[in-house]
């Protein structure tokens, strides 16, 4: 246990927190207070009270608090937290999620998966999604967004209004 600021070097990330509690027997720890995760990809994740589980070779990180994900291209806010699988380079942002691009557009959805495998940054949701910008208002049942190539695929019951 440490009540001092700690830095944890994880898989492809450096993590800073206000304090830490560790259980060596179960190979788990809790990083308490405000937590900043600086990924090698350049993305930054900010949350509170991050639980880390390395039991049986897993590398899972979890928080049930508001979380923000900031990459070079987008900012994503989640109201119910994050589940990360560092072995598979998958991030789930939980609850209501809003993706903000730096051109003023946004996509609102629920339970967003960010696939960072193979150096990518693919946002996926199988929940209703709503894209809104200065010129369009589009709703769909599912969406996939490649944040690097900026290609958006909206699927199932797509309705759009263009200005």
JSON list of C-alpha atoms in Angstrom, two decimals:
[
{"chain": "A", "resi": 1, "resn": "UNK", "atom": "CA", "xyz": [0.00, 0.00, 0.00]},
{"chain": "A", "resi": 2, "resn": "UNK", "atom": "CA", "xyz": [1.22, 3.46, -0.83]},
{"chain": "A", "resi": 3, "resn": "UNK", "atom": "CA", "xyz": [-0.46, 6.78, -0.06]},
{"chain": "A", "resi": 4, "resn": "UNK", "atom": "CA", "xyz": [2.00, 8.64, -2.27]},
{"chain": "A", "resi": 5, "resn": "UNK", "atom": "CA", "xyz": [1.69, 9.38, -5.95]},
{"chain": "A", "resi": 6, "resn": "UNK", "atom": "CA", "xyz": [2.66, 6.27, -7.93]},
{"chain": "A", "resi": 7, "resn": "UNK", "atom": "CA", "xyz": [3.74, 5.50, -11.48]},
{"chain": "A", "resi": 8, "resn": "UNK", "atom": "CA", "xyz": [2.96, 2.05, -12.85]},
{"chain": "A", "resi": 9, "resn": "UNK", "atom": "CA", "xyz": [4.53, 0.80, -16.07]},
{"chain": "A", "resi": 10, "resn": "UNK", "atom": "CA", "xyz": [1.95, -1.37, -17.81]},
{"chain": "A", "resi": 11, "resn": "UNK", "atom": "CA", "xyz": [1.70, -2.99, -21.23]},
{"chain": "A", "resi": 12, "resn": "UNK", "atom": "CA", "xyz": [2.29, -0.21, -23.77]},
{"chain": "A", "resi": 13, "resn": "UNK", "atom": "CA", "xyz": [1.37, 2.41, -21.16]},
{"chain": "A", "resi": 14, "resn": "UNK", "atom": "CA", "xyz": [2.58, 4.49, -18.25]},
{"chain": "A", "resi": 15, "resn": "UNK", "atom": "CA", "xyz": [0.00, 5.03, -15.52]},
{"chain": "A", "resi": 16, "resn": "UNK", "atom": "CA", "xyz": [0.01, 7.73, -12.82]},
{"chain": "A", "resi": 17, "resn": "UNK", "atom": "CA", "xyz": [-2.25, 7.68, -9.75]},
{"chain": "A", "resi": 18, "resn": "UNK", "atom": "CA", "xyz": [-2.59, 9.36, -6.37]},
{"chain": "A", "resi": 19, "resn": "UNK", "atom": "CA", "xyz": [-2.13, 6.15, -4.36]},
{"chain": "A", "resi": 20, "resn": "UNK", "atom": "CA", "xyz": [-2.12, 2.37, -4.66]},
{"chain": "A", "resi": 21, "resn": "UNK", "atom": "CA", "xyz": [-3.17, -0.82, -2.88]},
{"chain": "A", "resi": 22, "resn": "UNK", "atom": "CA", "xyz": [-1.70, -4.12, -4.06]},
{"chain": "A", "resi": 23, "resn": "UNK", "atom": "CA", "xyz": [-2.58, -7.75, -3.32]},
{"chain": "A", "resi": 24, "resn": "UNK", "atom": "CA", "xyz": [0.40, -9.88, -4.34]},
{"chain": "A", "resi": 25, "resn": "UNK", "atom": "CA", "xyz": [-1.43, -13.16, -3.70]},
{"chain": "A", "resi": 26, "resn": "UNK", "atom": "CA", "xyz": [-4.22, -12.39, -6.21]},
{"chain": "A", "resi": 27, "resn": "UNK", "atom": "CA", "xyz": [-1.94, -10.36, -8.53]},
{"chain": "A", "resi": 28, "resn": "UNK", "atom": "CA", "xyz": [-4.29, -7.36, -8.41]},
{"chain": "A", "resi": 29, "resn": "UNK", "atom": "CA", "xyz": [-4.01, -3.71, -7.50]},
{"chain": "A", "resi": 30, "resn": "UNK", "atom": "CA", "xyz": [-6.16, -0.63, -7.20]},
{"chain": "A", "resi": 31, "resn": "UNK", "atom": "CA", "xyz": [-4.77, 2.70, -8.34]},
{"chain": "A", "resi": 32, "resn": "UNK", "atom": "CA", "xyz": [-6.76, 5.24, -6.33]},
{"chain": "A", "resi": 33, "resn": "UNK", "atom": "CA", "xyz": [-7.83, 8.78, -7.01]},
{"chain": "A", "resi": 34, "resn": "UNK", "atom": "CA", "xyz": [-7.36, 10.44, -10.38]},
{"chain": "A", "resi": 35, "resn": "UNK", "atom": "CA", "xyz": [-5.61, 8.07, -12.78]},
{"chain": "A", "resi": 36, "resn": "UNK", "atom": "CA", "xyz": [-3.89, 9.06, -16.05]},
{"chain": "A", "resi": 37, "resn": "UNK", "atom": "CA", "xyz": [-2.95, 6.35, -18.54]},
{"chain": "A", "resi": 38, "resn": "UNK", "atom": "CA", "xyz": [-0.45, 7.47, -21.18]},
{"chain": "A", "resi": 39, "resn": "UNK", "atom": "CA", "xyz": [-0.43, 4.90, -23.97]},
{"chain": "A", "resi": 40, "resn": "UNK", "atom": "CA", "xyz": [2.56, 4.39, -26.24]},
{"chain": "A", "resi": 41, "resn": "UNK", "atom": "CA", "xyz": [0.20, 5.13, -29.18]},
{"chain": "A", "resi": 42, "resn": "UNK", "atom": "CA", "xyz": [-0.12, 8.73, -27.91]},
{"chain": "A", "resi": 43, "resn": "UNK", "atom": "CA", "xyz": [-3.61, 8.30, -26.47]},
{"chain": "A", "resi": 44, "resn": "UNK", "atom": "CA", "xyz": [-4.34, 9.49, -22.93]},
{"chain": "A", "resi": 45, "resn": "UNK", "atom": "CA", "xyz": [-7.05, 7.99, -20.73]},
{"chain": "A", "resi": 46, "resn": "UNK", "atom": "CA", "xyz": [-8.23, 9.76, -17.58]},
{"chain": "A", "resi": 47, "resn": "UNK", "atom": "CA", "xyz": [-10.41, 8.02, -14.99]},
{"chain": "A", "resi": 48, "resn": "UNK", "atom": "CA", "xyz": [-10.68, 7.44, -11.23]},
{"chain": "A", "resi": 49, "resn": "UNK", "atom": "CA", "xyz": [-9.96, 4.35, -9.09]},
{"chain": "A", "resi": 50, "resn": "UNK", "atom": "CA", "xyz": [-8.53, 1.89, -11.63]},
{"chain": "A", "resi": 51, "resn": "UNK", "atom": "CA", "xyz": [-8.56, -1.83, -10.76]},
{"chain": "A", "resi": 52, "resn": "UNK", "atom": "CA", "xyz": [-5.77, -3.86, -12.41]},
{"chain": "A", "resi": 53, "resn": "UNK", "atom": "CA", "xyz": [-5.94, -7.64, -12.65]},
{"chain": "A", "resi": 54, "resn": "UNK", "atom": "CA", "xyz": [-2.93, -9.67, -13.82]},
{"chain": "A", "resi": 55, "resn": "UNK", "atom": "CA", "xyz": [-4.18, -12.98, -12.44]},
{"chain": "A", "resi": 56, "resn": "UNK", "atom": "CA", "xyz": [-3.61, -16.01, -14.72]},
{"chain": "A", "resi": 57, "resn": "UNK", "atom": "CA", "xyz": [-1.79, -13.92, -17.32]},
{"chain": "A", "resi": 58, "resn": "UNK", "atom": "CA", "xyz": [-4.67, -11.49, -17.80]},
{"chain": "A", "resi": 59, "resn": "UNK", "atom": "CA", "xyz": [-3.95, -7.81, -18.20]},
{"chain": "A", "resi": 60, "resn": "UNK", "atom": "CA", "xyz": [-7.31, -6.24, -17.49]},
{"chain": "A", "resi": 61, "resn": "UNK", "atom": "CA", "xyz": [-7.91, -2.71, -16.25]},
{"chain": "A", "resi": 62, "resn": "UNK", "atom": "CA", "xyz": [-11.32, -1.55, -15.01]},
{"chain": "A", "resi": 63, "resn": "UNK", "atom": "CA", "xyz": [-12.92, 1.58, -13.61]},
{"chain": "A", "resi": 64, "resn": "UNK", "atom": "CA", "xyz": [-16.60, 2.26, -12.97]},
{"chain": "A", "resi": 65, "resn": "UNK", "atom": "CA", "xyz": [-16.16, 6.04, -12.98]},
{"chain": "A", "resi": 66, "resn": "UNK", "atom": "CA", "xyz": [-16.45, 8.70, -15.67]},
{"chain": "A", "resi": 67, "resn": "UNK", "atom": "CA", "xyz": [-13.63, 8.27, -18.15]},
{"chain": "A", "resi": 68, "resn": "UNK", "atom": "CA", "xyz": [-12.18, 10.28, -21.02]},
{"chain": "A", "resi": 69, "resn": "UNK", "atom": "CA", "xyz": [-10.09, 8.95, -23.89]},
{"chain": "A", "resi": 70, "resn": "UNK", "atom": "CA", "xyz": [-8.05, 11.49, -25.86]},
{"chain": "A", "resi": 71, "resn": "UNK", "atom": "CA", "xyz": [-6.21, 10.55, -29.04]},
{"chain": "A", "resi": 72, "resn": "UNK", "atom": "CA", "xyz": [-4.59, 12.65, -31.75]},
{"chain": "A", "resi": 73, "resn": "UNK", "atom": "CA", "xyz": [-7.88, 12.72, -33.67]},
{"chain": "A", "resi": 74, "resn": "UNK", "atom": "CA", "xyz": [-10.74, 12.50, -31.14]},
{"chain": "A", "resi": 75, "resn": "UNK", "atom": "CA", "xyz": [-11.91, 12.92, -27.57]},
{"chain": "A", "resi": 76, "resn": "UNK", "atom": "CA", "xyz": [-14.30, 10.33, -26.16]},
{"chain": "A", "resi": 77, "resn": "UNK", "atom": "CA", "xyz": [-16.22, 10.71, -22.90]},
{"chain": "A", "resi": 78, "resn": "UNK", "atom": "CA", "xyz": [-17.84, 7.80, -21.08]},
{"chain": "A", "resi": 79, "resn": "UNK", "atom": "CA", "xyz": [-20.19, 8.17, -18.14]},
{"chain": "A", "resi": 80, "resn": "UNK", "atom": "CA", "xyz": [-19.88, 4.67, -16.61]},
{"chain": "A", "resi": 81, "resn": "UNK", "atom": "CA", "xyz": [-16.22, 3.79, -16.92]},
{"chain": "A", "resi": 82, "resn": "UNK", "atom": "CA", "xyz": [-13.82, 1.59, -18.81]},
{"chain": "A", "resi": 83, "resn": "UNK", "atom": "CA", "xyz": [-12.81, -2.04, -19.29]},
{"chain": "A", "resi": 84, "resn": "UNK", "atom": "CA", "xyz": [-9.43, -2.58, -20.95]},
{"chain": "A", "resi": 85, "resn": "UNK", "atom": "CA", "xyz": [-7.88, -5.83, -22.14]},
{"chain": "A", "resi": 86, "resn": "UNK", "atom": "CA", "xyz": [-4.23, -4.96, -22.65]},
{"chain": "A", "resi": 87, "resn": "UNK", "atom": "CA", "xyz": [-3.41, -8.42, -24.06]},
{"chain": "A", "resi": 88, "resn": "UNK", "atom": "CA", "xyz": [-5.82, -7.86, -26.96]},
{"chain": "A", "resi": 89, "resn": "UNK", "atom": "CA", "xyz": [-5.50, -4.04, -27.19]},
{"chain": "A", "resi": 90, "resn": "UNK", "atom": "CA", "xyz": [-9.24, -3.58, -26.67]},
{"chain": "A", "resi": 91, "resn": "UNK", "atom": "CA", "xyz": [-10.89, -0.79, -24.71]},
{"chain": "A", "resi": 92, "resn": "UNK", "atom": "CA", "xyz": [-14.58, -0.70, -23.81]},
{"chain": "A", "resi": 93, "resn": "UNK", "atom": "CA", "xyz": [-16.02, 2.64, -22.76]},
{"chain": "A", "resi": 94, "resn": "UNK", "atom": "CA", "xyz": [-19.17, 1.93, -20.81]},
{"chain": "A", "resi": 95, "resn": "UNK", "atom": "CA", "xyz": [-22.58, 3.59, -20.60]},
{"chain": "A", "resi": 96, "resn": "UNK", "atom": "CA", "xyz": [-23.43, 6.67, -22.62]},
{"chain": "A", "resi": 97, "resn": "UNK", "atom": "CA", "xyz": [-20.48, 7.67, -24.77]},
{"chain": "A", "resi": 98, "resn": "UNK", "atom": "CA", "xyz": [-19.80, 10.79, -26.83]},
{"chain": "A", "resi": 99, "resn": "UNK", "atom": "CA", "xyz": [-17.08, 10.94, -29.50]},
{"chain": "A", "resi": 100, "resn": "UNK", "atom": "CA", "xyz": [-15.99, 14.50, -30.27]},
{"chain": "A", "resi": 101, "resn": "UNK", "atom": "CA", "xyz": [-13.85, 15.23, -33.29]},
{"chain": "A", "resi": 102, "resn": "UNK", "atom": "CA", "xyz": [-11.82, 18.40, -33.50]},
{"chain": "A", "resi": 103, "resn": "UNK", "atom": "CA", "xyz": [-13.97, 19.75, -36.37]},
{"chain": "A", "resi": 104, "resn": "UNK", "atom": "CA", "xyz": [-17.06, 20.22, -34.18]},
{"chain": "A", "resi": 105, "resn": "UNK", "atom": "CA", "xyz": [-18.89, 16.98, -34.98]},
{"chain": "A", "resi": 106, "resn": "UNK", "atom": "CA", "xyz": [-19.96, 14.35, -32.48]},
{"chain": "A", "resi": 107, "resn": "UNK", "atom": "CA", "xyz": [-21.24, 10.79, -32.33]},
{"chain": "A", "resi": 108, "resn": "UNK", "atom": "CA", "xyz": [-23.35, 9.70, -29.38]},
{"chain": "A", "resi": 109, "resn": "UNK", "atom": "CA", "xyz": [-23.76, 6.00, -28.64]},
{"chain": "A", "resi": 110, "resn": "UNK", "atom": "CA", "xyz": [-23.58, 3.47, -25.81]},
{"chain": "A", "resi": 111, "resn": "UNK", "atom": "CA", "xyz": [-20.89, 0.93, -24.85]},
{"chain": "A", "resi": 112, "resn": "UNK", "atom": "CA", "xyz": [-18.15, 1.79, -27.33]},
{"chain": "A", "resi": 113, "resn": "UNK", "atom": "CA", "xyz": [-15.37, -0.64, -28.21]},
{"chain": "A", "resi": 114, "resn": "UNK", "atom": "CA", "xyz": [-12.03, 0.83, -29.28]},
{"chain": "A", "resi": 115, "resn": "UNK", "atom": "CA", "xyz": [-9.88, -1.72, -31.11]},
{"chain": "A", "resi": 116, "resn": "UNK", "atom": "CA", "xyz": [-6.23, -0.69, -31.02]},
{"chain": "A", "resi": 117, "resn": "UNK", "atom": "CA", "xyz": [-4.86, -3.96, -32.37]},
{"chain": "A", "resi": 118, "resn": "UNK", "atom": "CA", "xyz": [-2.47, -3.79, -35.34]},
{"chain": "A", "resi": 119, "resn": "UNK", "atom": "CA", "xyz": [-1.74, -0.12, -34.58]},
{"chain": "A", "resi": 120, "resn": "UNK", "atom": "CA", "xyz": [-5.31, 0.90, -35.43]},
{"chain": "A", "resi": 121, "resn": "UNK", "atom": "CA", "xyz": [-7.96, 2.93, -33.69]},
{"chain": "A", "resi": 122, "resn": "UNK", "atom": "CA", "xyz": [-11.36, 1.53, -34.68]},
{"chain": "A", "resi": 123, "resn": "UNK", "atom": "CA", "xyz": [-14.44, 2.65, -32.76]},
{"chain": "A", "resi": 124, "resn": "UNK", "atom": "CA", "xyz": [-17.34, 0.15, -32.83]},
{"chain": "A", "resi": 125, "resn": "UNK", "atom": "CA", "xyz": [-20.80, 0.17, -31.31]},
{"chain": "A", "resi": 126, "resn": "UNK", "atom": "CA", "xyz": [-23.68, -2.24, -31.83]},
{"chain": "A", "resi": 127, "resn": "UNK", "atom": "CA", "xyz": [-25.99, 0.22, -30.07]},
{"chain": "A", "resi": 128, "resn": "UNK", "atom": "CA", "xyz": [-28.01, 3.06, -31.62]},
{"chain": "A", "resi": 129, "resn": "UNK", "atom": "CA", "xyz": [-25.64, 5.81, -32.75]},
{"chain": "A", "resi": 130, "resn": "UNK", "atom": "CA", "xyz": [-26.27, 9.48, -33.56]},
{"chain": "A", "resi": 131, "resn": "UNK", "atom": "CA", "xyz": [-23.86, 11.52, -35.70]},
{"chain": "A", "resi": 132, "resn": "UNK", "atom": "CA", "xyz": [-24.34, 15.27, -35.63]},
{"chain": "A", "resi": 133, "resn": "UNK", "atom": "CA", "xyz": [-22.29, 17.98, -37.31]},
{"chain": "A", "resi": 134, "resn": "UNK", "atom": "CA", "xyz": [-22.87, 21.40, -38.86]},
{"chain": "A", "resi": 135, "resn": "UNK", "atom": "CA", "xyz": [-24.18, 19.80, -42.07]},
{"chain": "A", "resi": 136, "resn": "UNK", "atom": "CA", "xyz": [-25.63, 16.37, -41.16]},
{"chain": "A", "resi": 137, "resn": "UNK", "atom": "CA", "xyz": [-27.78, 14.63, -38.59]},
{"chain": "A", "resi": 138, "resn": "UNK", "atom": "CA", "xyz": [-27.62, 10.84, -39.00]},
{"chain": "A", "resi": 139, "resn": "UNK", "atom": "CA", "xyz": [-28.99, 8.03, -36.85]},
{"chain": "A", "resi": 140, "resn": "UNK", "atom": "CA", "xyz": [-28.23, 4.31, -37.19]},
{"chain": "A", "resi": 141, "resn": "UNK", "atom": "CA", "xyz": [-28.47, 1.08, -35.18]},
{"chain": "A", "resi": 142, "resn": "UNK", "atom": "CA", "xyz": [-24.72, 0.31, -35.42]},
{"chain": "A", "resi": 143, "resn": "UNK", "atom": "CA", "xyz": [-21.55, 2.12, -36.34]},
{"chain": "A", "resi": 144, "resn": "UNK", "atom": "CA", "xyz": [-17.86, 1.49, -37.06]},
{"chain": "A", "resi": 145, "resn": "UNK", "atom": "CA", "xyz": [-15.48, 4.44, -37.24]},
{"chain": "A", "resi": 146, "resn": "UNK", "atom": "CA", "xyz": [-11.83, 4.22, -38.25]},
{"chain": "A", "resi": 147, "resn": "UNK", "atom": "CA", "xyz": [-10.37, 7.19, -36.40]},
{"chain": "A", "resi": 148, "resn": "UNK", "atom": "CA", "xyz": [-7.13, 7.09, -38.38]},
{"chain": "A", "resi": 149, "resn": "UNK", "atom": "CA", "xyz": [-8.59, 7.07, -41.91]},
{"chain": "A", "resi": 150, "resn": "UNK", "atom": "CA", "xyz": [-11.73, 8.96, -40.74]},
{"chain": "A", "resi": 151, "resn": "UNK", "atom": "CA", "xyz": [-14.03, 6.44, -42.44]},
{"chain": "A", "resi": 152, "resn": "UNK", "atom": "CA", "xyz": [-17.43, 6.04, -40.82]},
{"chain": "A", "resi": 153, "resn": "UNK", "atom": "CA", "xyz": [-19.74, 3.11, -41.54]},
{"chain": "A", "resi": 154, "resn": "UNK", "atom": "CA", "xyz": [-23.32, 3.43, -40.28]},
{"chain": "A", "resi": 155, "resn": "UNK", "atom": "CA", "xyz": [-25.47, 0.30, -40.47]},
{"chain": "A", "resi": 156, "resn": "UNK", "atom": "CA", "xyz": [-29.08, -0.79, -40.06]},
{"chain": "A", "resi": 157, "resn": "UNK", "atom": "CA", "xyz": [-32.04, 1.58, -40.19]},
{"chain": "A", "resi": 158, "resn": "UNK", "atom": "CA", "xyz": [-29.95, 4.59, -41.17]},
{"chain": "A", "resi": 159, "resn": "UNK", "atom": "CA", "xyz": [-31.83, 7.89, -41.36]},
{"chain": "A", "resi": 160, "resn": "UNK", "atom": "CA", "xyz": [-30.19, 11.15, -42.38]},
{"chain": "A", "resi": 161, "resn": "UNK", "atom": "CA", "xyz": [-30.94, 14.84, -42.68]},
{"chain": "A", "resi": 162, "resn": "UNK", "atom": "CA", "xyz": [-28.52, 16.99, -44.71]},
{"chain": "A", "resi": 163, "resn": "UNK", "atom": "CA", "xyz": [-28.39, 20.76, -44.66]}
]
